[in-house]
Amino acid sequence: MNLHQLMRDLREDNGSKIVLVVADGLGGLPLELGGKTELETARTPNLDAMVREGVCGLSIPVLPGITPGSGPGHLGLFGYDPLEYKIGRGVLEALGINFQVGPRDVAVRGNFCSINDKGLITDRRAGRPTTERCVLMCKKMQTIKVPGVEIFVEAVREHRFVVVLRGDNLGDHVNDTDPQAVNVAPLHAVGEDANSQNTARAINTFILEAAKLLKNDAPTNMVTLRGFARLPKIASMQDIYGLRSACIAVYPMYRGLARLVGMDVLDAGKTLAEQIETLRKAWNTYDFFFLHYKYTDSTGEDGNFAGKVEKIELLDLEIPRIRALNPDVLVVTGDHSTPSKLRSHSWHPVPTVLCAKTVRPDGVVEFGESHCRRGGLGQVEAKYLMSLAMAHAGRLAKYGA
Amino acid sequence: MNLHQLMRDLREDNGSKIVLVVADGLGGLPLELGGKTELETARTPNLDAMVREGVCGLSIPVLPGITPGSGPGHLGLFGYDPLEYKIGRGVLEALGINFQVGPRDVAVRGNFCSINDKGLITDRRAGRPTTERCVLMCKKMQTIKVPGVEIFVEAVREHRFVVVLRGDNLGDHVNDTDPQAVNVAPLHAVGEDANSQNTARAINTFILEAAKLLKNDAPTNMVTLRGFARLPKIASMQDIYGLRSACIAVYPMYRGLARLVGMDVLDAGKTLAEQIETLRKAWNTYDFFFLHYKYTDSTGEDGNFAGKVEKIELLDLEIPRIRALNPDVLVVTGDHSTPSKLRSHSWHPVPTVLCAKTVRPDGVVEFGESHCRRGGLGQVEAKYLMSLAMAHAGRLAKYGA
């Protein structure tokens, strides 16, 4: 019996509401021995109040020592074992720009890059062009024809775009053409099996044509492709938990990820205040809300300790507006840690708080890594947070007689 | 996706160094209510300093309540699920004396014992003979021929030796002939399946011949055999983690176990000081070092609380010499607990400390069972310590996009 089947067997609909707030990359590290983390440094009276009333702990995103990307990090929080369900970067990016990836599609993430007259990459991000230029260049590439496959080219933002190949017998076991280095040429695509060779052939033709078209468009005069991926088979949250689920996220990847597990992706606005307004308006229409807050991660990735502290404090300020809606279960956590000391995602367990009428309070009075370590949830794999939320929402029946 | 495949997929070689110090049977129990354990009693300023800078926790050797032998205890620490990988005692003993067990071999551990004129065992260890006598008696048995199989008899030490049967179709599902009691006769070997019946037949013939040869050699006038085992299929640590791995252990079993997972077994010397000198000399040649310290276990098995305290203090004194090498990750733990109160291995979780630049300090200031219980690693299955060490060594890439 797997966890999802257990949920299907035990779930009950009592009309209760669950809100999952994901502060991306929430967990951190102190800059020096004896110091505090970003979250411990931040003034968070509203999150602290949640901790006093709720139960807290540390969420292990995948397994001890394993640092997740955004995909596995979020899948875990939605209750999908991130080692069982794998989502390629191409699919995530495509879903994130509202592209409806279908069963005959292979999606791949594209980057504009700059090459010199020897064909060697001089800038892997083409000097980060404006999104307007990205759209213009993608329009050019939309004219490319490759026999036997339908090709879609869609701008994402700055240097990033998505290519989707649609056709029969297209595999996704194809190497990235991005060499992840400068002063080398983009790589040739090679397929590992017959179907993937079809994909590689098509994409190599596409790249050749793109190179001709973009020849005089320096710095956006070449493209690299990475993360060839087909749509994975994945059950929806409605199917597993019986929850009408909504995503309120600003950034494409998280919207794409939510769509993949069957959430309705709402028009979130651009600010946290607008996101919460969206939440308020949609309150009666859904049972489960995933609210994504990006800036705790991006400041961490930038190595900006003070910036991350500030972004945490801004999140804290909005917590009362969420609580005012009186959700039956409110969880605040992160998909992984992004310590500004490391300037990257990390494996460190993530501070997590769950508020509901049925929690067993644990005496913890402050939201932070050290305090959560002593919390009532202990250290728990992220994939179990949904079953805990379902239980506290009164949505799970007894197992067995 | 299993943990080993995940390690293979994510591993990166950054030249960092990991040292795993295993104080065998490290965990203990207080002798009376309100008392301290051996580790809590010991004066350990250097381990305490590690705890203050590092992160600590309790390692669960196998699963809650499961007491491991040395084999599963160490396999867990090396990142092999001890319930998945099983190594028979015979193979361990053979590897430990540098016997290269092959795919057609069944290895078994032998003990000299004493029997009376009725054939009943009077001393299961034959009065613990000298190793010289053991060698002499093994030489005698090396003359034994059994049709259809090649037989190797090799002394280990005192009453212990190894027998290896080499041939086709030899199974290892054979009962121990050691009845683990006195005043009874050694047991007859019986095979559970056709191949194991071949082995049983050969070993019964061997025992019969040995009994004749040793008839007048009391107290070493009989043998018992236990732990029939073939070589298990097991990937090397190099293959899984990409680590050039070295074992620095004095005792044969631990050397054998390390060899089984592909470590180079270095000439360790006989004392801890010599072991650390070996570590220093091999520093540039390897990425991973397993340093085994036996005496915390043997004093525990002897029920010698004060002796175990003293052996812990001796280990503590050498810690600075290890730290002086500046390992990127230093882990000190045990393969299981051996409370002197119980005079045996136990299931109690084992105090563990990990030092690295990327730890999230946990405010713990002393190395001991009670303190480690409040540590940042929580209670973690031993098999995850390697993935944590790999992460802290900067040797694991992000999982997923």
XYZ file of C-alpha atoms in Angstrom, chain B:
401
model
C 15.533 5.086 -7.377
C 17.650 3.661 -4.622
C 20.095 5.594 -2.470
C 23.182 4.164 -4.171
C 21.958 5.062 -7.652
C 21.154 8.540 -6.347
C 24.719 8.861 -5.053
C 26.108 7.733 -8.421
C 23.925 10.256 -10.236
C 24.692 13.217 -7.978
C 28.270 12.701 -6.924
C 30.973 15.182 -7.839
C 34.665 14.968 -7.127
C 35.939 18.148 -5.522
C 39.011 16.631 -3.898
C 37.591 16.960 -0.391
C 38.455 14.523 2.397
C 36.088 12.604 4.651
C 37.208 10.803 7.802
C 34.871 8.353 9.525
C 36.027 7.356 12.997
C 34.143 4.343 14.286
C 34.485 3.803 17.999
C 33.098 0.300 18.077
C 30.156 -0.122 20.449
C 30.428 3.541 21.477
C 26.956 3.987 22.956
C 26.276 2.867 26.490
C 23.920 2.946 29.447
C 24.159 4.281 32.984
C 24.687 1.592 35.587
C 21.884 2.991 37.709
C 18.920 5.312 37.470
C 20.109 8.908 37.302
C 23.660 7.852 36.498
C 25.750 8.644 33.468
C 26.750 6.458 30.550
C 30.365 5.555 29.874
C 30.662 8.362 27.302
C 29.000 10.871 29.597
C 31.357 9.853 32.397
C 34.497 10.105 30.275
C 36.427 13.363 30.164
C 36.377 14.198 26.440
C 37.417 17.803 25.887
C 38.347 17.217 22.250
C 35.155 15.438 21.271
C 33.216 18.116 23.158
C 34.970 20.766 21.073
C 33.894 18.900 17.934
C 30.299 18.855 19.164
C 30.344 22.591 19.826
C 31.509 23.323 16.277
C 29.670 20.523 14.530
C 26.260 18.958 14.463
C 25.371 15.888 16.465
C 22.657 13.322 16.781
C 21.975 9.676 17.425
C 22.573 7.020 14.797
C 20.121 4.123 14.613
C 22.256 1.200 13.415
C 19.525 -0.770 11.607
C 15.995 -0.009 12.783
C 14.609 0.843 16.223
C 15.158 -2.091 18.538
C 17.464 -4.016 16.215
C 20.886 -4.904 17.606
C 23.457 -5.382 14.851
C 26.503 -7.544 14.700
C 29.693 -5.925 13.493
C 28.868 -6.660 9.846
C 25.499 -4.890 9.569
C 26.692 -2.217 11.989
C 29.530 -1.239 9.688
C 27.640 -1.728 6.430
C 25.106 0.808 7.676
C 27.858 3.306 8.433
C 29.275 2.807 4.933
C 25.824 3.643 3.515
C 24.666 0.111 2.678
C 21.224 -0.803 3.938
C 22.071 -3.554 6.443
C 18.747 -5.258 5.786
C 19.494 -5.463 2.081
C 23.154 -6.454 2.183
C 23.967 -9.488 4.265
C 27.421 -10.795 4.902
C 27.965 -14.120 6.525
C 30.433 -14.468 9.361
C 32.531 -16.945 7.422
C 33.151 -14.482 4.611
C 33.985 -11.697 7.048
C 36.496 -13.823 8.901
C 38.112 -15.007 5.673
C 38.425 -11.498 4.255
C 39.851 -10.380 7.576
C 42.863 -12.672 7.264
C 43.504 -11.577 3.697
C 41.970 -14.706 2.222
C 40.631 -13.746 -1.207
C 37.196 -15.351 -1.176
C 36.055 -16.176 -4.710
C 32.710 -16.828 -6.374
C 32.956 -20.640 -6.032
C 33.783 -20.451 -2.316
C 31.838 -21.077 0.852
C 33.652 -19.704 3.884
C 32.948 -20.677 7.457
C 34.299 -19.644 10.807
C 35.862 -22.438 12.882
C 36.477 -22.705 16.604
C 38.663 -25.209 18.366
C 36.777 -26.677 21.276
C 37.399 -29.333 23.911
C 35.361 -32.504 24.092
C 35.374 -35.250 26.698
C 35.516 -38.980 26.007
C 31.756 -39.027 25.453
C 32.141 -36.483 22.654
C 30.445 -33.720 24.678
C 31.819 -30.200 24.582
C 33.520 -29.144 27.829
C 34.962 -25.811 26.640
C 33.634 -24.027 23.527
C 36.912 -22.158 23.088
C 39.331 -24.955 23.976
C 40.752 -22.915 26.845
C 41.664 -20.132 24.428
C 44.852 -21.678 23.010
C 47.771 -19.525 21.900
C 47.709 -18.369 18.307
C 50.857 -20.455 17.729
C 48.995 -23.585 18.724
C 46.089 -22.540 16.527
C 48.448 -22.286 13.555
C 49.911 -25.697 14.314
C 46.508 -27.368 14.569
C 45.367 -25.695 11.341
C 48.466 -27.044 9.590
C 47.404 -30.513 10.652
C 43.925 -29.995 9.231
C 45.334 -28.703 5.953
C 46.176 -32.330 5.111
C 42.493 -33.290 5.059
C 41.132 -34.191 1.632
C 37.442 -34.214 0.720
C 36.467 -35.557 -2.714
C 35.136 -32.971 -5.139
C 36.055 -29.854 -3.201
C 39.223 -27.948 -2.507
C 39.635 -27.123 1.179
C 41.564 -24.269 2.788
C 42.136 -24.074 6.528
C 43.631 -20.865 7.871
C 44.331 -19.816 11.455
C 42.848 -16.533 12.708
C 43.910 -16.230 16.358
C 43.584 -18.179 19.610
C 40.767 -20.714 19.127
C 39.572 -19.218 15.844
C 40.208 -20.312 12.277
C 38.564 -20.206 8.865
C 37.632 -23.031 6.519
C 36.939 -22.288 2.870
C 35.374 -24.887 0.597
C 35.936 -24.272 -3.085
C 33.953 -26.090 -5.733
C 30.940 -26.077 -7.989
C 27.377 -25.957 -6.697
C 28.163 -25.225 -3.054
C 25.361 -23.478 -1.175
C 25.620 -21.647 2.127
C 22.287 -22.501 3.748
C 23.882 -24.797 6.294
C 23.347 -24.734 10.064
C 26.133 -23.962 12.529
C 27.657 -27.055 14.078
C 28.448 -25.038 17.199
C 25.598 -25.808 19.627
C 26.487 -22.672 21.657
C 26.379 -24.756 24.823
C 28.561 -27.190 26.779
C 27.758 -30.770 27.775
C 26.310 -31.426 24.338
C 27.926 -32.824 21.203
C 28.710 -30.649 18.179
C 25.823 -30.625 15.729
C 25.682 -32.398 12.389
C 25.663 -30.051 9.388
C 22.475 -30.137 7.281
C 21.895 -28.290 4.008
C 18.560 -26.615 3.305
C 18.744 -27.052 -0.471
C 20.565 -29.288 -2.963
C 23.643 -27.058 -3.242
C 23.797 -26.551 0.497
C 23.548 -30.308 0.977
C 26.755 -30.591 -1.076
C 28.396 -28.193 1.349
C 27.026 -30.020 4.402
C 28.268 -33.357 3.093
C 31.752 -31.961 2.504
C 31.959 -30.256 5.870
C 30.715 -33.308 7.786
C 33.462 -35.346 6.125
C 35.957 -32.640 7.027
C 34.841 -32.623 10.666
C 35.086 -36.397 10.890
C 38.656 -36.312 9.584
C 39.540 -33.391 11.855
C 38.231 -35.259 14.896
C 40.507 -38.192 14.048
C 43.554 -35.959 13.506
C 43.059 -33.952 16.713
C 42.048 -36.872 18.891
C 45.112 -36.637 21.123
C 45.474 -32.859 21.031
C 43.241 -31.929 24.002
C 42.220 -29.257 24.861
C 42.085 -28.492 21.107
C 40.650 -31.893 20.264
C 37.582 -30.921 18.277
C 36.204 -28.174 16.035
C 32.864 -26.441 15.572
C 31.873 -24.413 12.533
C 29.505 -21.486 12.188
C 28.468 -18.854 9.695
C 28.573 -20.664 6.344
C 28.620 -17.921 3.761
C 29.241 -17.160 0.125
C 30.527 -13.838 -1.152
C 27.642 -11.364 -1.468
C 27.290 -9.132 -4.510
C 28.096 -5.645 -3.300
C 29.121 -2.493 -5.152
C 32.301 -0.762 -4.043
C 32.404 2.620 -2.333
C 34.431 3.856 -5.288
C 31.601 2.805 -7.576
C 28.841 4.331 -5.425
C 30.453 7.472 -4.046
C 33.436 7.922 -6.338
C 35.616 7.930 -3.234
C 39.084 6.441 -3.132
C 38.576 4.732 0.198
C 41.019 3.424 2.768
C 40.541 1.323 5.866
C 42.736 1.842 8.893
C 41.716 -0.921 11.247
C 43.715 -3.220 13.493
C 41.306 -6.146 13.797
C 40.709 -8.640 10.976
C 36.922 -8.502 10.789
C 36.804 -4.771 10.169
C 39.565 -5.007 7.611
C 37.618 -7.771 5.879
C 34.440 -5.755 5.886
C 36.223 -2.755 4.423
C 37.790 -4.900 1.720
C 34.354 -6.222 0.848
C 33.127 -2.708 -0.015
C 36.258 -2.111 -2.033
C 38.391 -0.123 0.386
C 42.133 -0.407 0.274
C 43.153 -1.933 3.575
C 46.211 -0.124 4.853
C 48.851 -1.414 7.214
C 47.346 0.132 10.322
C 49.916 -0.785 12.954
C 48.659 -1.910 16.340
C 47.900 1.232 18.312
C 45.628 4.169 17.720
C 48.686 6.413 17.466
C 50.040 4.162 14.697
C 46.662 4.194 12.991
C 46.670 7.971 12.929
C 50.223 7.980 11.635
C 48.974 5.707 8.832
C 46.162 8.169 8.198
C 48.644 11.023 7.963
C 50.892 9.191 5.513
C 47.984 8.117 3.277
C 46.304 11.518 3.399
C 47.008 12.534 -0.186
C 46.241 9.154 -1.690
C 42.608 8.750 -0.613
C 39.370 10.707 -0.308
C 37.705 8.662 2.414
C 39.208 7.098 5.510
C 37.550 4.594 7.802
C 39.393 4.497 11.093
C 38.266 1.739 13.434
C 38.788 1.760 17.205
C 37.957 -1.563 18.812
C 38.403 -1.079 22.531
C 35.186 0.769 23.321
C 33.402 -2.427 22.291
C 35.653 -4.986 23.936
C 35.563 -3.223 27.319
C 31.788 -2.984 27.001
C 31.544 -6.691 26.201
C 33.669 -7.374 29.280
C 31.220 -5.396 31.420
C 34.091 -3.089 32.318
C 32.449 0.324 32.733
C 35.611 2.046 34.017
C 37.668 0.386 31.296
C 35.333 1.659 28.608
C 35.473 5.155 30.076
C 39.268 4.983 29.926
C 39.274 3.754 26.310
C 36.958 6.602 25.314
C 39.332 9.067 26.965
C 42.268 7.565 25.071
C 40.372 8.041 21.807
C 39.567 11.611 22.764
C 43.270 12.353 23.281
C 44.020 11.438 19.663
C 41.217 13.492 18.087
C 43.382 16.639 17.731
C 45.878 14.722 15.605
C 43.077 13.798 13.213
C 41.684 17.329 13.164
C 45.169 18.689 12.484
C 44.927 17.079 9.046
C 41.982 19.405 8.423
C 39.480 16.942 6.981
C 36.544 18.569 5.200
C 34.207 16.223 7.021
C 35.011 14.384 10.240
C 32.429 12.002 11.672
C 32.839 10.233 14.997
C 30.283 7.557 15.754
C 29.928 3.876 16.561
C 28.551 0.879 14.708
C 26.211 0.113 17.618
C 26.067 0.505 21.383
C 27.817 -1.912 23.728
C 26.675 -0.911 27.224
C 28.964 -2.442 29.818
C 25.835 -2.907 31.903
C 24.591 -5.400 29.271
C 28.010 -6.895 28.370
C 26.824 -7.113 24.766
C 25.942 -5.202 21.634
C 22.645 -3.339 21.868
C 20.132 -1.485 19.740
C 20.410 1.827 21.544
C 21.088 4.707 19.145
C 24.720 5.750 18.965
C 26.124 9.211 19.756
C 27.349 10.791 16.549
C 29.075 14.056 15.705
C 29.799 15.515 12.265
C 32.127 18.478 11.745
C 32.240 20.442 8.492
C 32.097 24.061 7.374
C 28.483 23.673 6.239
C 26.897 22.340 9.426
C 24.045 24.149 11.089
C 25.284 24.265 14.699
C 22.800 22.927 17.217
C 23.893 24.393 20.522
C 25.014 21.048 21.906
C 28.171 21.414 23.998
C 29.081 17.925 25.127
C 29.477 14.549 23.430
C 27.175 12.062 25.092
C 23.931 10.174 24.673
C 21.685 12.760 26.365
C 23.221 15.712 24.611
C 23.274 14.094 21.187
C 19.571 13.361 21.541
C 18.998 17.106 21.240
C 21.338 17.477 18.281
C 20.600 18.779 14.833
C 20.922 15.417 13.104
C 18.073 14.087 15.184
C 17.848 10.323 15.291
C 18.986 9.192 11.901
C 19.411 5.745 10.380
C 23.101 4.966 10.082
C 22.749 4.319 6.346
C 22.165 8.053 5.785
C 25.390 9.195 7.469
C 27.333 8.704 4.228
C 24.923 10.860 2.198
C 25.178 13.523 4.890
C 28.974 13.266 4.847
C 28.972 13.491 1.035
C 26.733 16.578 1.168
C 28.877 18.319 3.768
C 31.977 17.445 1.747
C 30.451 19.340 -1.193
C 30.404 16.129 -3.186
C 26.691 15.970 -4.083
C 25.025 17.984 -6.822
C 21.434 19.147 -6.667
C 18.753 16.528 -7.321
C 16.351 17.532 -10.094
C 15.634 20.878 -11.707
